[in-house]
Amino acid sequence: MTHNNKTKIAFYASQFEIIGGDTHYILDIINGLDQDKYALKLFTDLNHLFPKKVSKWLKKDIEIIYLDTRPLLFK
């Protein structure tokens, strides 16, 4: 199946400080999806801990897009 025929699914994980249960839940869903049927992307906020957690929990090779959405107040 080519990429053009796949259903596209985008996930968003809002992570500024703590990487925990909600991210693990999203990654469990991604791990359960068939990449032959679905084109998957994960969007998440910039967080230096996220790549370390993802490498432990994510079993699929998907595109991860890091967004700089943190309010200026916290920069």
PDB file of N, CA, C and O in Angstrom:
ATOM      1  N   MET A   1       0.839  -1.178   0.000  1.00  0.00           N
ATOM      2  CA  MET A   1       0.000   0.000   0.000  1.00  0.00           C
ATOM      3  C   MET A   1       0.887   1.245   0.000  1.00  0.00           C
ATOM      4  O   MET A   1       1.784   1.359   0.815  1.00  0.00           O
ATOM      5  N   THR A   2       0.667   2.161  -0.905  1.00  0.00           N
ATOM      6  CA  THR A   2       1.486   3.359  -0.949  1.00  0.00           C
ATOM      7  C   THR A   2       1.031   4.368   0.093  1.00  0.00           C
ATOM      8  O   THR A   2      -0.088   4.293   0.599  1.00  0.00           O
ATOM      9  N   HIS A   3       1.902   5.315   0.384  1.00  0.00           N
ATOM     10  CA  HIS A   3       1.592   6.343   1.368  1.00  0.00           C
ATOM     11  C   HIS A   3       0.340   7.130   0.989  1.00  0.00           C
ATOM     12  O   HIS A   3      -0.429   7.534   1.848  1.00  0.00           O
ATOM     13  N   ASN A   4       0.103   7.330  -0.308  1.00  0.00           N
ATOM     14  CA  ASN A   4      -1.047   8.112  -0.761  1.00  0.00           C
ATOM     15  C   ASN A   4      -2.373   7.446  -0.435  1.00  0.00           C
ATOM     16  O   ASN A   4      -3.382   8.118  -0.329  1.00  0.00           O
ATOM     17  N   ASN A   5      -2.385   6.144  -0.319  1.00  0.00           N
ATOM     18  CA  ASN A   5      -3.619   5.417  -0.048  1.00  0.00           C
ATOM     19  C   ASN A   5      -3.878   5.231   1.440  1.00  0.00           C
ATOM     20  O   ASN A   5      -4.926   4.708   1.815  1.00  0.00           O
ATOM     21  N   LYS A   6      -2.953   5.643   2.263  1.00  0.00           N
ATOM     22  CA  LYS A   6      -3.102   5.451   3.709  1.00  0.00           C
ATOM     23  C   LYS A   6      -3.959   6.551   4.318  1.00  0.00           C
ATOM     24  O   LYS A   6      -3.933   7.704   3.880  1.00  0.00           O
ATOM     25  N   THR A   7      -4.694   6.177   5.352  1.00  0.00           N
ATOM     26  CA  THR A   7      -5.413   7.162   6.143  1.00  0.00           C
ATOM     27  C   THR A   7      -4.408   7.872   7.029  1.00  0.00           C
ATOM     28  O   THR A   7      -3.604   7.222   7.705  1.00  0.00           O
ATOM     29  N   LYS A   8      -4.442   9.189   7.013  1.00  0.00           N
ATOM     30  CA  LYS A   8      -3.491   9.977   7.790  1.00  0.00           C
ATOM     31  C   LYS A   8      -4.055  10.256   9.174  1.00  0.00           C
ATOM     32  O   LYS A   8      -5.208  10.672   9.305  1.00  0.00           O
ATOM     33  N   ILE A   9      -3.228  10.015  10.191  1.00  0.00           N
ATOM     34  CA  ILE A   9      -3.621  10.286  11.575  1.00  0.00           C
ATOM     35  C   ILE A   9      -2.519  11.107  12.232  1.00  0.00           C
ATOM     36  O   ILE A   9      -1.352  10.723  12.207  1.00  0.00           O
ATOM     37  N   ALA A  10      -2.903  12.237  12.793  1.00  0.00           N
ATOM     38  CA  ALA A  10      -1.965  13.088  13.526  1.00  0.00           C
ATOM     39  C   ALA A  10      -2.325  13.041  15.006  1.00  0.00           C
ATOM     40  O   ALA A  10      -3.496  13.153  15.374  1.00  0.00           O
ATOM     41  N   PHE A  11      -1.317  12.869  15.841  1.00  0.00           N
ATOM     42  CA  PHE A  11      -1.486  12.880  17.291  1.00  0.00           C
ATOM     43  C   PHE A  11      -0.778  14.108  17.849  1.00  0.00           C
ATOM     44  O   PHE A  11       0.251  14.522  17.315  1.00  0.00           O
ATOM     45  N   TYR A  12      -1.326  14.657  18.919  1.00  0.00           N
ATOM     46  CA  TYR A  12      -0.676  15.785  19.596  1.00  0.00           C
ATOM     47  C   TYR A  12      -0.527  15.449  21.066  1.00  0.00           C
ATOM     48  O   TYR A  12      -1.493  15.109  21.739  1.00  0.00           O
ATOM     49  N   ALA A  13       0.699  15.539  21.554  1.00  0.00           N
ATOM     50  CA  ALA A  13       0.989  15.315  22.974  1.00  0.00           C
ATOM     51  C   ALA A  13       1.531  16.618  23.543  1.00  0.00           C
ATOM     52  O   ALA A  13       2.600  17.068  23.159  1.00  0.00           O
ATOM     53  N   SER A  14       0.777  17.228  24.415  1.00  0.00           N
ATOM     54  CA  SER A  14       1.183  18.501  25.019  1.00  0.00           C
ATOM     55  C   SER A  14       2.071  18.218  26.221  1.00  0.00           C
ATOM     56  O   SER A  14       1.599  17.777  27.264  1.00  0.00           O
ATOM     57  N   GLN A  15       3.363  18.463  26.064  1.00  0.00           N
ATOM     58  CA  GLN A  15       4.321  18.124  27.116  1.00  0.00           C
ATOM     59  C   GLN A  15       5.286  19.272  27.350  1.00  0.00           C
ATOM     60  O   GLN A  15       6.185  19.489  26.546  1.00  0.00           O
ATOM     61  N   PHE A  16       5.140  20.006  28.436  1.00  0.00           N
ATOM     62  CA  PHE A  16       6.086  21.066  28.761  1.00  0.00           C
ATOM     63  C   PHE A  16       7.096  20.602  29.806  1.00  0.00           C
ATOM     64  O   PHE A  16       8.279  20.811  29.667  1.00  0.00           O
ATOM     65  N   GLU A  17       6.639  19.974  30.856  1.00  0.00           N
ATOM     66  CA  GLU A  17       7.518  19.661  31.977  1.00  0.00           C
ATOM     67  C   GLU A  17       7.616  18.166  32.268  1.00  0.00           C
ATOM     68  O   GLU A  17       8.684  17.622  32.390  1.00  0.00           O
ATOM     69  N   ILE A  18       6.477  17.512  32.409  1.00  0.00           N
ATOM     70  CA  ILE A  18       6.452  16.116  32.850  1.00  0.00           C
ATOM     71  C   ILE A  18       5.996  15.225  31.702  1.00  0.00           C
ATOM     72  O   ILE A  18       5.053  15.550  30.997  1.00  0.00           O
ATOM     73  N   ILE A  19       6.676  14.104  31.525  1.00  0.00           N
ATOM     74  CA  ILE A  19       6.281  13.115  30.525  1.00  0.00           C
ATOM     75  C   ILE A  19       5.719  11.934  31.310  1.00  0.00           C
ATOM     76  O   ILE A  19       6.436  11.291  32.059  1.00  0.00           O
ATOM     77  N   GLY A  20       4.433  11.685  31.141  1.00  0.00           N
ATOM     78  CA  GLY A  20       3.830  10.651  31.975  1.00  0.00           C
ATOM     79  C   GLY A  20       2.770   9.846  31.278  1.00  0.00           C
ATOM     80  O   GLY A  20       2.889   9.500  30.104  1.00  0.00           O
ATOM     81  N   GLY A  21       1.705   9.574  32.013  1.00  0.00           N
ATOM     82  CA  GLY A  21       0.671   8.640  31.594  1.00  0.00           C
ATOM     83  C   GLY A  21      -0.024   8.986  30.299  1.00  0.00           C
ATOM     84  O   GLY A  21      -0.306   8.104  29.488  1.00  0.00           O
ATOM     85  N   ASP A  22      -0.329  10.269  30.086  1.00  0.00           N
ATOM     86  CA  ASP A  22      -1.044  10.627  28.862  1.00  0.00           C
ATOM     87  C   ASP A  22      -0.187  10.379  27.620  1.00  0.00           C
ATOM     88  O   ASP A  22      -0.668   9.885  26.605  1.00  0.00           O
ATOM     89  N   THR A  23       1.098  10.668  27.705  1.00  0.00           N
ATOM     90  CA  THR A  23       1.997  10.389  26.580  1.00  0.00           C
ATOM     91  C   THR A  23       2.135   8.887  26.371  1.00  0.00           C
ATOM     92  O   THR A  23       2.108   8.402  25.238  1.00  0.00           O
ATOM     93  N   HIS A  24       2.252   8.145  27.447  1.00  0.00           N
ATOM     94  CA  HIS A  24       2.360   6.685  27.344  1.00  0.00           C
ATOM     95  C   HIS A  24       1.107   6.127  26.676  1.00  0.00           C
ATOM     96  O   HIS A  24       1.192   5.229  25.834  1.00  0.00           O
ATOM     97  N   TYR A  25      -0.048   6.667  27.017  1.00  0.00           N
ATOM     98  CA  TYR A  25      -1.311   6.223  26.434  1.00  0.00           C
ATOM     99  C   TYR A  25      -1.331   6.486  24.918  1.00  0.00           C
ATOM    100  O   TYR A  25      -1.698   5.611  24.128  1.00  0.00           O
ATOM    101  N   ILE A  26      -0.910   7.689  24.486  1.00  0.00           N
ATOM    102  CA  ILE A  26      -0.864   8.010  23.059  1.00  0.00           C
ATOM    103  C   ILE A  26       0.090   7.070  22.332  1.00  0.00           C
ATOM    104  O   ILE A  26      -0.213   6.569  21.252  1.00  0.00           O
ATOM    105  N   LEU A  27       1.250   6.821  22.923  1.00  0.00           N
ATOM    106  CA  LEU A  27       2.228   5.937  22.284  1.00  0.00           C
ATOM    107  C   LEU A  27       1.723   4.503  22.216  1.00  0.00           C
ATOM    108  O   LEU A  27       2.005   3.792  21.247  1.00  0.00           O
ATOM    109  N   ASP A  28       0.952   4.059  23.212  1.00  0.00           N
ATOM    110  CA  ASP A  28       0.335   2.731  23.150  1.00  0.00           C
ATOM    111  C   ASP A  28      -0.640   2.636  21.975  1.00  0.00           C
ATOM    112  O   ASP A  28      -0.701   1.619  21.293  1.00  0.00           O
ATOM    113  N   ILE A  29      -1.408   3.697  21.759  1.00  0.00           N
ATOM    114  CA  ILE A  29      -2.337   3.718  20.626  1.00  0.00           C
ATOM    115  C   ILE A  29      -1.553   3.644  19.308  1.00  0.00           C
ATOM    116  O   ILE A  29      -1.874   2.850  18.428  1.00  0.00           O
ATOM    117  N   ILE A  30      -0.512   4.473  19.194  1.00  0.00           N
ATOM    118  CA  ILE A  30       0.314   4.471  17.977  1.00  0.00           C
ATOM    119  C   ILE A  30       0.925   3.090  17.751  1.00  0.00           C
ATOM    120  O   ILE A  30       0.924   2.577  16.633  1.00  0.00           O
ATOM    121  N   ASN A  31       1.440   2.480  18.808  1.00  0.00           N
ATOM    122  CA  ASN A  31       2.048   1.145  18.695  1.00  0.00           C
ATOM    123  C   ASN A  31       1.057   0.100  18.216  1.00  0.00           C
ATOM    124  O   ASN A  31       1.444  -0.875  17.572  1.00  0.00           O
ATOM    125  N   GLY A  32      -0.224   0.306  18.492  1.00  0.00           N
ATOM    126  CA  GLY A  32      -1.241  -0.667  18.105  1.00  0.00           C
ATOM    127  C   GLY A  32      -1.784  -0.479  16.698  1.00  0.00           C
ATOM    128  O   GLY A  32      -2.539  -1.328  16.206  1.00  0.00           O
ATOM    129  N   LEU A  33      -1.414   0.607  16.036  1.00  0.00           N
ATOM    130  CA  LEU A  33      -1.943   0.875  14.700  1.00  0.00           C
ATOM    131  C   LEU A  33      -1.063   0.241  13.619  1.00  0.00           C
ATOM    132  O   LEU A  33       0.148   0.169  13.750  1.00  0.00           O
ATOM    133  N   ASP A  34      -1.700  -0.190  12.560  1.00  0.00           N
ATOM    134  CA  ASP A  34      -1.031  -0.839  11.433  1.00  0.00           C
ATOM    135  C   ASP A  34      -0.479   0.227  10.486  1.00  0.00           C
ATOM    136  O   ASP A  34      -1.234   0.953   9.842  1.00  0.00           O
ATOM    137  N   GLN A  35       0.846   0.312  10.383  1.00  0.00           N
ATOM    138  CA  GLN A  35       1.460   1.322   9.526  1.00  0.00           C
ATOM    139  C   GLN A  35       1.279   1.029   8.036  1.00  0.00           C
ATOM    140  O   GLN A  35       1.569   1.885   7.212  1.00  0.00           O
ATOM    141  N   ASP A  36       0.797  -0.138   7.686  1.00  0.00           N
ATOM    142  CA  ASP A  36       0.458  -0.413   6.296  1.00  0.00           C
ATOM    143  C   ASP A  36      -0.848   0.273   5.911  1.00  0.00           C
ATOM    144  O   ASP A  36      -1.103   0.516   4.737  1.00  0.00           O
ATOM    145  N   LYS A  37      -1.684   0.580   6.897  1.00  0.00           N
ATOM    146  CA  LYS A  37      -2.977   1.223   6.654  1.00  0.00           C
ATOM    147  C   LYS A  37      -2.973   2.709   6.996  1.00  0.00           C
ATOM    148  O   LYS A  37      -3.782   3.464   6.462  1.00  0.00           O
ATOM    149  N   TYR A  38      -2.097   3.119   7.915  1.00  0.00           N
ATOM    150  CA  TYR A  38      -2.141   4.482   8.440  1.00  0.00           C
ATOM    151  C   TYR A  38      -0.794   5.190   8.323  1.00  0.00           C
ATOM    152  O   TYR A  38       0.242   4.600   8.612  1.00  0.00           O
ATOM    153  N   ALA A  39      -0.842   6.446   7.897  1.00  0.00           N
ATOM    154  CA  ALA A  39       0.334   7.323   7.908  1.00  0.00           C
ATOM    155  C   ALA A  39       0.257   8.121   9.205  1.00  0.00           C
ATOM    156  O   ALA A  39      -0.674   8.912   9.403  1.00  0.00           O
ATOM    157  N   LEU A  40       1.193   7.887  10.108  1.00  0.00           N
ATOM    158  CA  LEU A  40       1.131   8.447  11.455  1.00  0.00           C
ATOM    159  C   LEU A  40       2.155   9.555  11.649  1.00  0.00           C
ATOM    160  O   LEU A  40       3.299   9.444  11.200  1.00  0.00           O
ATOM    161  N   LYS A  41       1.736  10.620  12.328  1.00  0.00           N
ATOM    162  CA  LYS A  41       2.636  11.699  12.738  1.00  0.00           C
ATOM    163  C   LYS A  41       2.305  12.052  14.174  1.00  0.00           C
ATOM    164  O   LYS A  41       1.144  12.023  14.576  1.00  0.00           O
ATOM    165  N   LEU A  42       3.342  12.394  14.913  1.00  0.00           N
ATOM    166  CA  LEU A  42       3.167  12.816  16.300  1.00  0.00           C
ATOM    167  C   LEU A  42       3.715  14.228  16.445  1.00  0.00           C
ATOM    168  O   LEU A  42       4.864  14.495  16.121  1.00  0.00           O
ATOM    169  N   PHE A  43       2.857  15.133  16.903  1.00  0.00           N
ATOM    170  CA  PHE A  43       3.249  16.501  17.189  1.00  0.00           C
ATOM    171  C   PHE A  43       3.351  16.639  18.702  1.00  0.00           C
ATOM    172  O   PHE A  43       2.495  16.120  19.434  1.00  0.00           O
ATOM    173  N   THR A  44       4.377  17.335  19.172  1.00  0.00           N
ATOM    174  CA  THR A  44       4.540  17.537  20.603  1.00  0.00           C
ATOM    175  C   THR A  44       5.296  18.834  20.850  1.00  0.00           C
ATOM    176  O   THR A  44       5.990  19.346  19.968  1.00  0.00           O
ATOM    177  N   ASP A  45       5.145  19.353  22.039  1.00  0.00           N
ATOM    178  CA  ASP A  45       5.863  20.557  22.427  1.00  0.00           C
ATOM    179  C   ASP A  45       7.332  20.228  22.664  1.00  0.00           C
ATOM    180  O   ASP A  45       7.685  19.086  22.927  1.00  0.00           O
ATOM    181  N   LEU A  46       8.174  21.237  22.565  1.00  0.00           N
ATOM    182  CA  LEU A  46       9.594  21.055  22.867  1.00  0.00           C
ATOM    183  C   LEU A  46       9.766  20.658  24.330  1.00  0.00           C
ATOM    184  O   LEU A  46       9.226  21.305  25.216  1.00  0.00           O
ATOM    185  N   ASN A  47      10.472  19.578  24.561  1.00  0.00           N
ATOM    186  CA  ASN A  47      10.753  19.119  25.914  1.00  0.00           C
ATOM    187  C   ASN A  47      11.971  18.204  25.821  1.00  0.00           C
ATOM    188  O   ASN A  47      11.943  17.207  25.107  1.00  0.00           O
ATOM    189  N   HIS A  48      13.016  18.526  26.535  1.00  0.00           N
ATOM    190  CA  HIS A  48      14.267  17.770  26.417  1.00  0.00           C
ATOM    191  C   HIS A  48      14.145  16.319  26.878  1.00  0.00           C
ATOM    192  O   HIS A  48      14.937  15.475  26.487  1.00  0.00           O
ATOM    193  N   LEU A  49      13.139  15.992  27.688  1.00  0.00           N
ATOM    194  CA  LEU A  49      12.954  14.615  28.153  1.00  0.00           C
ATOM    195  C   LEU A  49      12.179  13.739  27.164  1.00  0.00           C
ATOM    196  O   LEU A  49      12.261  12.519  27.220  1.00  0.00           O
ATOM    197  N   PHE A  50      11.433  14.371  26.275  1.00  0.00           N
ATOM    198  CA  PHE A  50      10.541  13.614  25.400  1.00  0.00           C
ATOM    199  C   PHE A  50      11.258  12.571  24.544  1.00  0.00           C
ATOM    200  O   PHE A  50      10.826  11.412  24.508  1.00  0.00           O
ATOM    201  N   PRO A  51      12.357  12.907  23.856  1.00  0.00           N
ATOM    202  CA  PRO A  51      13.021  11.884  23.025  1.00  0.00           C
ATOM    203  C   PRO A  51      13.482  10.667  23.824  1.00  0.00           C
ATOM    204  O   PRO A  51      13.423   9.537  23.330  1.00  0.00           O
ATOM    205  N   LYS A  52      13.905  10.871  25.053  1.00  0.00           N
ATOM    206  CA  LYS A  52      14.345   9.748  25.891  1.00  0.00           C
ATOM    207  C   LYS A  52      13.175   8.818  26.215  1.00  0.00           C
ATOM    208  O   LYS A  52      13.293   7.595  26.137  1.00  0.00           O
ATOM    209  N   LYS A  53      12.033   9.398  26.572  1.00  0.00           N
ATOM    210  CA  LYS A  53      10.850   8.587  26.883  1.00  0.00           C
ATOM    211  C   LYS A  53      10.319   7.890  25.636  1.00  0.00           C
ATOM    212  O   LYS A  53       9.940   6.731  25.673  1.00  0.00           O
ATOM    213  N   VAL A  54      10.288   8.619  24.514  1.00  0.00           N
ATOM    214  CA  VAL A  54       9.780   8.041  23.271  1.00  0.00           C
ATOM    215  C   VAL A  54      10.625   6.840  22.861  1.00  0.00           C
ATOM    216  O   VAL A  54      10.097   5.825  22.417  1.00  0.00           O
ATOM    217  N   SER A  55      11.928   6.947  23.028  1.00  0.00           N
ATOM    218  CA  SER A  55      12.798   5.835  22.620  1.00  0.00           C
ATOM    219  C   SER A  55      12.520   4.574  23.434  1.00  0.00           C
ATOM    220  O   SER A  55      12.742   3.471  22.951  1.00  0.00           O
ATOM    221  N   LYS A  56      12.006   4.719  24.632  1.00  0.00           N
ATOM    222  CA  LYS A  56      11.657   3.564  25.461  1.00  0.00           C
ATOM    223  C   LYS A  56      10.271   3.008  25.134  1.00  0.00           C
ATOM    224  O   LYS A  56      10.053   1.813  25.196  1.00  0.00           O
ATOM    225  N   TRP A  57       9.325   3.892  24.816  1.00  0.00           N
ATOM    226  CA  TRP A  57       7.927   3.492  24.710  1.00  0.00           C
ATOM    227  C   TRP A  57       7.413   3.288  23.297  1.00  0.00           C
ATOM    228  O   TRP A  57       6.494   2.505  23.074  1.00  0.00           O
ATOM    229  N   LEU A  58       7.962   3.999  22.312  1.00  0.00           N
ATOM    230  CA  LEU A  58       7.433   3.937  20.954  1.00  0.00           C
ATOM    231  C   LEU A  58       8.090   2.804  20.176  1.00  0.00           C
ATOM    232  O   LEU A  58       9.309   2.736  20.084  1.00  0.00           O
ATOM    233  N   LYS A  59       7.286   1.926  19.629  1.00  0.00           N
ATOM    234  CA  LYS A  59       7.781   0.762  18.889  1.00  0.00           C
ATOM    235  C   LYS A  59       7.733   0.975  17.375  1.00  0.00           C
ATOM    236  O   LYS A  59       8.184   0.138  16.623  1.00  0.00           O
ATOM    237  N   LYS A  60       7.157   2.090  16.922  1.00  0.00           N
ATOM    238  CA  LYS A  60       7.013   2.381  15.491  1.00  0.00           C
ATOM    239  C   LYS A  60       7.999   3.466  15.094  1.00  0.00           C
ATOM    240  O   LYS A  60       8.381   4.312  15.893  1.00  0.00           O
ATOM    241  N   ASP A  61       8.373   3.457  13.827  1.00  0.00           N
ATOM    242  CA  ASP A  61       9.231   4.507  13.283  1.00  0.00           C
ATOM    243  C   ASP A  61       8.323   5.521  12.598  1.00  0.00           C
ATOM    244  O   ASP A  61       7.941   5.337  11.444  1.00  0.00           O
ATOM    245  N   ILE A  62       7.939   6.565  13.343  1.00  0.00           N
ATOM    246  CA  ILE A  62       7.052   7.579  12.785  1.00  0.00           C
ATOM    247  C   ILE A  62       7.723   8.944  12.880  1.00  0.00           C
ATOM    248  O   ILE A  62       8.682   9.141  13.635  1.00  0.00           O
ATOM    249  N   GLU A  63       7.186   9.886  12.119  1.00  0.00           N
ATOM    250  CA  GLU A  63       7.702  11.246  12.149  1.00  0.00           C
ATOM    251  C   GLU A  63       7.209  11.945  13.417  1.00  0.00           C
ATOM    252  O   GLU A  63       6.014  11.917  13.733  1.00  0.00           O
ATOM    253  N   ILE A  64       8.136  12.571  14.139  1.00  0.00           N
ATOM    254  CA  ILE A  64       7.798  13.361  15.324  1.00  0.00           C
ATOM    255  C   ILE A  64       8.166  14.804  15.021  1.00  0.00           C
ATOM    256  O   ILE A  64       9.301  15.101  14.645  1.00  0.00           O
ATOM    257  N   ILE A  65       7.184  15.689  15.175  1.00  0.00           N
ATOM    258  CA  ILE A  65       7.388  17.104  14.903  1.00  0.00           C
ATOM    259  C   ILE A  65       7.306  17.851  16.223  1.00  0.00           C
ATOM    260  O   ILE A  65       6.308  17.770  16.934  1.00  0.00           O
ATOM    261  N   TYR A  66       8.396  18.556  16.542  1.00  0.00           N
ATOM    262  CA  TYR A  66       8.460  19.311  17.792  1.00  0.00           C
ATOM    263  C   TYR A  66       8.027  20.749  17.542  1.00  0.00           C
ATOM    264  O   TYR A  66       8.516  21.407  16.628  1.00  0.00           O
ATOM    265  N   LEU A  67       7.091  21.230  18.367  1.00  0.00           N
ATOM    266  CA  LEU A  67       6.525  22.568  18.230  1.00  0.00           C
ATOM    267  C   LEU A  67       6.992  23.449  19.376  1.00  0.00           C
ATOM    268  O   LEU A  67       7.035  22.999  20.531  1.00  0.00           O
ATOM    269  N   ASP A  68       7.292  24.684  19.088  1.00  0.00           N
ATOM    270  CA  ASP A  68       7.645  25.629  20.135  1.00  0.00           C
ATOM    271  C   ASP A  68       6.386  26.419  20.493  1.00  0.00           C
ATOM    272  O   ASP A  68       6.162  27.522  20.003  1.00  0.00           O
ATOM    273  N   THR A  69       5.542  25.837  21.324  1.00  0.00           N
ATOM    274  CA  THR A  69       4.253  26.433  21.678  1.00  0.00           C
ATOM    275  C   THR A  69       4.244  26.988  23.090  1.00  0.00           C
ATOM    276  O   THR A  69       3.214  27.443  23.561  1.00  0.00           O
ATOM    277  N   ARG A  70       5.360  26.924  23.765  1.00  0.00           N
ATOM    278  CA  ARG A  70       5.435  27.403  25.135  1.00  0.00           C
ATOM    279  C   ARG A  70       5.176  28.913  25.192  1.00  0.00           C
ATOM    280  O   ARG A  70       5.774  29.671  24.424  1.00  0.00           O
ATOM    281  N   PRO A  71       4.327  29.362  26.097  1.00  0.00           N
ATOM    282  CA  PRO A  71       4.048  30.803  26.199  1.00  0.00           C
ATOM    283  C   PRO A  71       5.317  31.599  26.517  1.00  0.00           C
ATOM    284  O   PRO A  71       6.207  31.112  27.203  1.00  0.00           O
ATOM    285  N   LEU A  72       5.405  32.798  26.017  1.00  0.00           N
ATOM    286  CA  LEU A  72       6.572  33.649  26.261  1.00  0.00           C
ATOM    287  C   LEU A  72       6.835  33.853  27.742  1.00  0.00           C
ATOM    288  O   LEU A  72       7.971  34.030  28.159  1.00  0.00           O
ATOM    289  N   LEU A  73       5.807  33.817  28.549  1.00  0.00           N
ATOM    290  CA  LEU A  73       5.925  33.988  29.992  1.00  0.00           C
ATOM    291  C   LEU A  73       6.913  32.982  30.591  1.00  0.00           C
ATOM    292  O   LEU A  73       7.625  33.279  31.530  1.00  0.00           O
ATOM    293  N   PHE A  74       6.973  31.767  30.021  1.00  0.00           N
ATOM    294  CA  PHE A  74       7.801  30.702  30.573  1.00  0.00           C
ATOM    295  C   PHE A  74       9.149  30.544  29.862  1.00  0.00           C
ATOM    296  O   PHE A  74       9.897  29.658  30.176  1.00  0.00           O
ATOM    297  N   LYS A  75       9.450  31.343  28.877  1.00  0.00           N
ATOM    298  CA  LYS A  75      10.700  31.193  28.139  1.00  0.00           C
ATOM    299  C   LYS A  75      11.835  31.865  28.860  1.00  0.00           C
ATOM    300  O   LYS A  75      11.697  32.834  29.504  1.00  0.00           O
TER     301      LYS A  75
END
